[in-house]
């Protein structure tokens, strides 16, 4: 299972109009793998909050291909 570190989270900027009704807030999450390669994925802001994922968190992808905390076994 591949492990990543969250190095940056950018929240969407909806400007003065704000986020459209019914649209989920999505963030750009910058990941760095164990080889130093960087990847950017989109993730729900609420999901990141619910899973307590923030910059410097170690993560992997779950069976639904969503970020989840990485725990060593």
PDB file of N, CA and C in Angstrom:
ATOM      1  N   UNK A   1       0.841  -1.168   0.000  1.00  0.00           N
ATOM      2  CA  UNK A   1       0.000   0.000   0.000  1.00  0.00           C
ATOM      3  C   UNK A   1       0.894   1.242   0.000  1.00  0.00           C
ATOM      4  N   UNK A   2       0.681   2.112  -0.961  1.00  0.00           N
ATOM      5  CA  UNK A   2       1.515   3.298  -1.108  1.00  0.00           C
ATOM      6  C   UNK A   2       1.114   4.364  -0.089  1.00  0.00           C
ATOM      7  N   UNK A   3       2.127   5.002   0.492  1.00  0.00           N
ATOM      8  CA  UNK A   3       1.905   6.019   1.517  1.00  0.00           C
ATOM      9  C   UNK A   3       2.318   7.380   0.982  1.00  0.00           C
ATOM     10  N   UNK A   4       1.571   8.408   1.384  1.00  0.00           N
ATOM     11  CA  UNK A   4       1.838   9.780   0.975  1.00  0.00           C
ATOM     12  C   UNK A   4       1.814  10.697   2.197  1.00  0.00           C
ATOM     13  N   UNK A   5       2.441  11.850   2.055  1.00  0.00           N
ATOM     14  CA  UNK A   5       2.334  12.896   3.063  1.00  0.00           C
ATOM     15  C   UNK A   5       1.603  14.065   2.417  1.00  0.00           C
ATOM     16  N   UNK A   6       0.620  14.622   3.124  1.00  0.00           N
ATOM     17  CA  UNK A   6      -0.050  15.824   2.633  1.00  0.00           C
ATOM     18  C   UNK A   6       0.890  16.993   2.870  1.00  0.00           C
ATOM     19  N   UNK A   7       1.305  17.646   1.793  1.00  0.00           N
ATOM     20  CA  UNK A   7       2.232  18.768   1.936  1.00  0.00           C
ATOM     21  C   UNK A   7       1.532  20.116   1.795  1.00  0.00           C
ATOM     22  N   UNK A   8       0.335  20.108   1.229  1.00  0.00           N
ATOM     23  CA  UNK A   8      -0.378  21.376   1.057  1.00  0.00           C
ATOM     24  C   UNK A   8      -1.842  21.092   0.741  1.00  0.00           C
ATOM     25  N   UNK A   9      -2.720  21.948   1.240  1.00  0.00           N
ATOM     26  CA  UNK A   9      -4.142  21.859   0.922  1.00  0.00           C
ATOM     27  C   UNK A   9      -4.592  23.245   0.475  1.00  0.00           C
ATOM     28  N   UNK A  10      -5.128  23.322  -0.734  1.00  0.00           N
ATOM     29  CA  UNK A  10      -5.653  24.581  -1.262  1.00  0.00           C
ATOM     30  C   UNK A  10      -7.169  24.490  -1.318  1.00  0.00           C
ATOM     31  N   UNK A  11      -7.826  25.400  -0.596  1.00  0.00           N
ATOM     32  CA  UNK A  11      -9.280  25.454  -0.644  1.00  0.00           C
ATOM     33  C   UNK A  11      -9.709  26.229  -1.880  1.00  0.00           C
ATOM     34  N   UNK A  12     -10.819  25.839  -2.456  1.00  0.00           N
ATOM     35  CA  UNK A  12     -11.324  26.499  -3.655  1.00  0.00           C
ATOM     36  C   UNK A  12     -11.710  27.942  -3.349  1.00  0.00           C
ATOM     37  N   UNK A  13     -11.460  28.818  -4.303  1.00  0.00           N
ATOM     38  CA  UNK A  13     -11.841  30.225  -4.186  1.00  0.00           C
ATOM     39  C   UNK A  13     -12.999  30.467  -5.145  1.00  0.00           C
ATOM     40  N   UNK A  14     -14.172  30.698  -4.587  1.00  0.00           N
ATOM     41  CA  UNK A  14     -15.359  30.886  -5.406  1.00  0.00           C
ATOM     42  C   UNK A  14     -15.646  32.364  -5.695  1.00  0.00           C
ATOM     43  N   UNK A  15     -14.743  33.239  -5.287  1.00  0.00           N
ATOM     44  CA  UNK A  15     -14.915  34.662  -5.572  1.00  0.00           C
ATOM     45  C   UNK A  15     -16.071  35.254  -4.784  1.00  0.00           C
ATOM     46  N   UNK A  16     -16.522  36.410  -5.208  1.00  0.00           N
ATOM     47  CA  UNK A  16     -17.558  37.119  -4.467  1.00  0.00           C
ATOM     48  C   UNK A  16     -18.934  36.458  -4.586  1.00  0.00           C
ATOM     49  N   UNK A  17     -19.132  35.600  -5.596  1.00  0.00           N
ATOM     50  CA  UNK A  17     -20.422  34.934  -5.748  1.00  0.00           C
ATOM     51  C   UNK A  17     -20.608  33.803  -4.744  1.00  0.00           C
ATOM     52  N   UNK A  18     -19.517  33.278  -4.236  1.00  0.00           N
ATOM     53  CA  UNK A  18     -19.590  32.160  -3.302  1.00  0.00           C
ATOM     54  C   UNK A  18     -19.816  30.847  -4.017  1.00  0.00           C
ATOM     55  N   UNK A  19     -19.825  29.783  -3.245  1.00  0.00           N
ATOM     56  CA  UNK A  19     -20.021  28.451  -3.810  1.00  0.00           C
ATOM     57  C   UNK A  19     -21.479  28.292  -4.241  1.00  0.00           C
ATOM     58  N   UNK A  20     -21.719  27.752  -5.419  1.00  0.00           N
ATOM     59  CA  UNK A  20     -23.108  27.543  -5.865  1.00  0.00           C
ATOM     60  C   UNK A  20     -23.866  26.627  -4.904  1.00  0.00           C
ATOM     61  N   UNK A  21     -25.160  26.887  -4.732  1.00  0.00           N
ATOM     62  CA  UNK A  21     -26.000  26.064  -3.862  1.00  0.00           C
ATOM     63  C   UNK A  21     -25.914  24.601  -4.266  1.00  0.00           C
ATOM     64  N   UNK A  22     -25.768  23.756  -3.271  1.00  0.00           N
ATOM     65  CA  UNK A  22     -25.746  22.323  -3.500  1.00  0.00           C
ATOM     66  C   UNK A  22     -24.414  21.759  -3.960  1.00  0.00           C
ATOM     67  N   UNK A  23     -23.434  22.612  -4.224  1.00  0.00           N
ATOM     68  CA  UNK A  23     -22.120  22.128  -4.667  1.00  0.00           C
ATOM     69  C   UNK A  23     -21.223  21.904  -3.449  1.00  0.00           C
ATOM     70  N   UNK A  24     -20.623  20.723  -3.402  1.00  0.00           N
ATOM     71  CA  UNK A  24     -19.745  20.370  -2.296  1.00  0.00           C
ATOM     72  C   UNK A  24     -18.405  21.106  -2.414  1.00  0.00           C
ATOM     73  N   UNK A  25     -17.903  21.602  -1.295  1.00  0.00           N
ATOM     74  CA  UNK A  25     -16.603  22.272  -1.287  1.00  0.00           C
ATOM     75  C   UNK A  25     -15.501  21.234  -1.516  1.00  0.00           C
ATOM     76  N   UNK A  26     -14.694  21.456  -2.549  1.00  0.00           N
ATOM     77  CA  UNK A  26     -13.613  20.547  -2.890  1.00  0.00           C
ATOM     78  C   UNK A  26     -12.285  21.276  -2.775  1.00  0.00           C
ATOM     79  N   UNK A  27     -11.271  20.565  -2.272  1.00  0.00           N
ATOM     80  CA  UNK A  27      -9.930  21.125  -2.100  1.00  0.00           C
ATOM     81  C   UNK A  27      -8.955  20.419  -3.035  1.00  0.00           C
ATOM     82  N   UNK A  28      -7.886  21.120  -3.377  1.00  0.00           N
ATOM     83  CA  UNK A  28      -6.758  20.502  -4.070  1.00  0.00           C
ATOM     84  C   UNK A  28      -5.763  20.080  -3.004  1.00  0.00           C
ATOM     85  N   UNK A  29      -5.443  18.800  -2.972  1.00  0.00           N
ATOM     86  CA  UNK A  29      -4.562  18.248  -1.950  1.00  0.00           C
ATOM     87  C   UNK A  29      -3.260  17.828  -2.624  1.00  0.00           C
ATOM     88  N   UNK A  30      -2.159  18.431  -2.187  1.00  0.00           N
ATOM     89  CA  UNK A  30      -0.833  18.126  -2.722  1.00  0.00           C
ATOM     90  C   UNK A  30      -0.239  17.006  -1.880  1.00  0.00           C
ATOM     91  N   UNK A  31       0.081  15.905  -2.550  1.00  0.00           N
ATOM     92  CA  UNK A  31       0.654  14.734  -1.889  1.00  0.00           C
ATOM     93  C   UNK A  31       2.095  14.538  -2.334  1.00  0.00           C
ATOM     94  N   UNK A  32       2.903  14.006  -1.433  1.00  0.00           N
ATOM     95  CA  UNK A  32       4.279  13.649  -1.781  1.00  0.00           C
ATOM     96  C   UNK A  32       4.487  12.192  -1.384  1.00  0.00           C
ATOM     97  N   UNK A  33       4.938  11.380  -2.354  1.00  0.00           N
ATOM     98  CA  UNK A  33       5.146   9.965  -2.050  1.00  0.00           C
ATOM     99  C   UNK A  33       6.526   9.752  -1.436  1.00  0.00           C
ATOM    100  N   UNK A  34       6.842   8.521  -1.143  1.00  0.00           N
ATOM    101  CA  UNK A  34       8.096   8.180  -0.463  1.00  0.00           C
ATOM    102  C   UNK A  34       9.327   8.467  -1.313  1.00  0.00           C
ATOM    103  N   UNK A  35       9.142   8.643  -2.642  1.00  0.00           N
ATOM    104  CA  UNK A  35      10.256   8.955  -3.543  1.00  0.00           C
ATOM    105  C   UNK A  35      10.386  10.451  -3.798  1.00  0.00           C
ATOM    106  N   UNK A  36       9.548  11.256  -3.138  1.00  0.00           N
ATOM    107  CA  UNK A  36       9.599  12.695  -3.313  1.00  0.00           C
ATOM    108  C   UNK A  36       8.784  13.213  -4.483  1.00  0.00           C
ATOM    109  N   UNK A  37       8.061  12.321  -5.165  1.00  0.00           N
ATOM    110  CA  UNK A  37       7.226  12.743  -6.289  1.00  0.00           C
ATOM    111  C   UNK A  37       5.936  13.355  -5.754  1.00  0.00           C
ATOM    112  N   UNK A  38       5.509  14.444  -6.397  1.00  0.00           N
ATOM    113  CA  UNK A  38       4.301  15.138  -5.954  1.00  0.00           C
ATOM    114  C   UNK A  38       3.135  14.844  -6.883  1.00  0.00           C
ATOM    115  N   UNK A  39       1.966  14.767  -6.271  1.00  0.00           N
ATOM    116  CA  UNK A  39       0.716  14.507  -6.978  1.00  0.00           C
ATOM    117  C   UNK A  39      -0.337  15.440  -6.394  1.00  0.00           C
ATOM    118  N   UNK A  40      -1.289  15.854  -7.231  1.00  0.00           N
ATOM    119  CA  UNK A  40      -2.391  16.679  -6.748  1.00  0.00           C
ATOM    120  C   UNK A  40      -3.691  15.911  -6.978  1.00  0.00           C
ATOM    121  N   UNK A  41      -4.500  15.805  -5.925  1.00  0.00           N
ATOM    122  CA  UNK A  41      -5.807  15.160  -6.026  1.00  0.00           C
ATOM    123  C   UNK A  41      -6.868  16.113  -5.496  1.00  0.00           C
ATOM    124  N   UNK A  42      -8.093  15.908  -5.912  1.00  0.00           N
ATOM    125  CA  UNK A  42      -9.213  16.692  -5.390  1.00  0.00           C
ATOM    126  C   UNK A  42      -9.901  15.866  -4.313  1.00  0.00           C
ATOM    127  N   UNK A  43     -10.245  16.518  -3.218  1.00  0.00           N
ATOM    128  CA  UNK A  43     -10.906  15.824  -2.118  1.00  0.00           C
ATOM    129  C   UNK A  43     -11.923  16.755  -1.478  1.00  0.00           C
ATOM    130  N   UNK A  44     -12.969  16.170  -0.973  1.00  0.00           N
ATOM    131  CA  UNK A  44     -14.004  16.922  -0.283  1.00  0.00           C
ATOM    132  C   UNK A  44     -13.435  17.575   0.972  1.00  0.00           C
ATOM    133  N   UNK A  45     -13.690  18.869   1.133  1.00  0.00           N
ATOM    134  CA  UNK A  45     -13.236  19.586   2.317  1.00  0.00           C
ATOM    135  C   UNK A  45     -13.814  18.941   3.583  1.00  0.00           C
ATOM    136  N   UNK A  46     -15.087  18.569   3.534  1.00  0.00           N
ATOM    137  CA  UNK A  46     -15.733  17.965   4.699  1.00  0.00           C
ATOM    138  C   UNK A  46     -15.123  16.604   5.032  1.00  0.00           C
ATOM    139  N   UNK A  47     -14.803  15.812   4.001  1.00  0.00           N
ATOM    140  CA  UNK A  47     -14.187  14.506   4.237  1.00  0.00           C
ATOM    141  C   UNK A  47     -12.830  14.670   4.910  1.00  0.00           C
ATOM    142  N   UNK A  48     -12.032  15.645   4.459  1.00  0.00           N
ATOM    143  CA  UNK A  48     -10.735  15.891   5.088  1.00  0.00           C
ATOM    144  C   UNK A  48     -10.916  16.252   6.553  1.00  0.00           C
ATOM    145  N   UNK A  49     -11.887  17.105   6.832  1.00  0.00           N
ATOM    146  CA  UNK A  49     -12.180  17.516   8.204  1.00  0.00           C
ATOM    147  C   UNK A  49     -12.642  16.324   9.038  1.00  0.00           C
ATOM    148  N   UNK A  50     -13.592  15.542   8.501  1.00  0.00           N
ATOM    149  CA  UNK A  50     -14.138  14.392   9.234  1.00  0.00           C
ATOM    150  C   UNK A  50     -13.070  13.361   9.561  1.00  0.00           C
ATOM    151  N   UNK A  51     -12.097  13.197   8.661  1.00  0.00           N
ATOM    152  CA  UNK A  51     -11.039  12.202   8.866  1.00  0.00           C
ATOM    153  C   UNK A  51      -9.799  12.787   9.542  1.00  0.00           C
ATOM    154  N   UNK A  52      -9.889  14.041   9.961  1.00  0.00           N
ATOM    155  CA  UNK A  52      -8.794  14.724  10.660  1.00  0.00           C
ATOM    156  C   UNK A  52      -7.509  14.735   9.835  1.00  0.00           C
ATOM    157  N   UNK A  53      -7.647  14.962   8.524  1.00  0.00           N
ATOM    158  CA  UNK A  53      -6.497  15.003   7.634  1.00  0.00           C
ATOM    159  C   UNK A  53      -6.114  16.451   7.388  1.00  0.00           C
ATOM    160  N   UNK A  54      -4.841  16.743   7.585  1.00  0.00           N
ATOM    161  CA  UNK A  54      -4.334  18.099   7.427  1.00  0.00           C
ATOM    162  C   UNK A  54      -2.925  18.010   6.857  1.00  0.00           C
ATOM    163  N   UNK A  55      -2.320  19.156   6.619  1.00  0.00           N
ATOM    164  CA  UNK A  55      -0.934  19.161   6.148  1.00  0.00           C
ATOM    165  C   UNK A  55      -0.069  18.394   7.138  1.00  0.00           C
ATOM    166  N   UNK A  56       0.869  17.627   6.614  1.00  0.00           N
ATOM    167  CA  UNK A  56       1.790  16.754   7.338  1.00  0.00           C
ATOM    168  C   UNK A  56       1.183  15.395   7.700  1.00  0.00           C
ATOM    169  N   UNK A  57      -0.118  15.189   7.454  1.00  0.00           N
ATOM    170  CA  UNK A  57      -0.721  13.881   7.723  1.00  0.00           C
ATOM    171  C   UNK A  57      -0.167  12.845   6.753  1.00  0.00           C
ATOM    172  N   UNK A  58       0.024  11.625   7.239  1.00  0.00           N
ATOM    173  CA  UNK A  58       0.390  10.501   6.378  1.00  0.00           C
ATOM    174  C   UNK A  58      -0.892   9.808   5.970  1.00  0.00           C
ATOM    175  N   UNK A  59      -1.035   9.589   4.660  1.00  0.00           N
ATOM    176  CA  UNK A  59      -2.290   9.053   4.122  1.00  0.00           C
ATOM    177  C   UNK A  59      -2.039   7.971   3.093  1.00  0.00           C
ATOM    178  N   UNK A  60      -3.101   7.270   2.775  1.00  0.00           N
ATOM    179  CA  UNK A  60      -3.147   6.319   1.677  1.00  0.00           C
ATOM    180  C   UNK A  60      -4.547   6.429   1.080  1.00  0.00           C
ATOM    181  N   UNK A  61      -4.867   5.598   0.100  1.00  0.00           N
ATOM    182  CA  UNK A  61      -6.197   5.609  -0.489  1.00  0.00           C
ATOM    183  C   UNK A  61      -6.965   4.386  -0.025  1.00  0.00           C
ATOM    184  N   UNK A  62      -8.242   4.585   0.329  1.00  0.00           N
ATOM    185  CA  UNK A  62      -9.071   3.462   0.767  1.00  0.00           C
ATOM    186  C   UNK A  62      -9.680   2.749  -0.441  1.00  0.00           C
ATOM    187  N   UNK A  63     -10.568   1.794  -0.169  1.00  0.00           N
ATOM    188  CA  UNK A  63     -11.177   0.997  -1.238  1.00  0.00           C
ATOM    189  C   UNK A  63     -12.067   1.822  -2.170  1.00  0.00           C
ATOM    190  N   UNK A  64     -12.500   3.014  -1.721  1.00  0.00           N
ATOM    191  CA  UNK A  64     -13.299   3.906  -2.567  1.00  0.00           C
ATOM    192  C   UNK A  64     -12.428   4.966  -3.240  1.00  0.00           C
ATOM    193  N   UNK A  65     -11.101   4.779  -3.158  1.00  0.00           N
ATOM    194  CA  UNK A  65     -10.127   5.692  -3.742  1.00  0.00           C
ATOM    195  C   UNK A  65     -10.195   7.096  -3.131  1.00  0.00           C
ATOM    196  N   UNK A  66     -10.519   7.143  -1.829  1.00  0.00           N
ATOM    197  CA  UNK A  66     -10.523   8.386  -1.078  1.00  0.00           C
ATOM    198  C   UNK A  66      -9.376   8.358  -0.084  1.00  0.00           C
ATOM    199  N   UNK A  67      -8.870   9.545   0.241  1.00  0.00           N
ATOM    200  CA  UNK A  67      -7.773   9.629   1.196  1.00  0.00           C
ATOM    201  C   UNK A  67      -8.219   9.155   2.576  1.00  0.00           C
ATOM    202  N   UNK A  68      -7.339   8.447   3.242  1.00  0.00           N
ATOM    203  CA  UNK A  68      -7.591   7.995   4.595  1.00  0.00           C
ATOM    204  C   UNK A  68      -6.250   8.002   5.342  1.00  0.00           C
ATOM    205  N   UNK A  69      -6.314   8.121   6.656  1.00  0.00           N
ATOM    206  CA  UNK A  69      -5.093   8.137   7.467  1.00  0.00           C
ATOM    207  C   UNK A  69      -4.338   6.830   7.277  1.00  0.00           C
ATOM    208  N   UNK A  70      -3.003   6.936   7.244  1.00  0.00           N
ATOM    209  CA  UNK A  70      -2.156   5.764   7.106  1.00  0.00           C
ATOM    210  C   UNK A  70      -1.660   5.363   8.488  1.00  0.00           C
ATOM    211  N   UNK A  71      -1.807   4.098   8.806  1.00  0.00           N
ATOM    212  CA  UNK A  71      -1.338   3.565  10.091  1.00  0.00           C
ATOM    213  C   UNK A  71      -0.389   2.421   9.794  1.00  0.00           C
ATOM    214  N   UNK A  72       0.737   2.402  10.481  1.00  0.00           N
ATOM    215  CA  UNK A  72       1.671   1.294  10.281  1.00  0.00           C
ATOM    216  C   UNK A  72       1.110   0.064  11.002  1.00  0.00           C
ATOM    217  N   UNK A  73       1.426  -1.081  10.457  1.00  0.00           N
ATOM    218  CA  UNK A  73       0.925  -2.338  11.031  1.00  0.00           C
ATOM    219  C   UNK A  73       1.986  -3.031  11.818  1.00  0.00           C
TER     220      UNK A  73
END
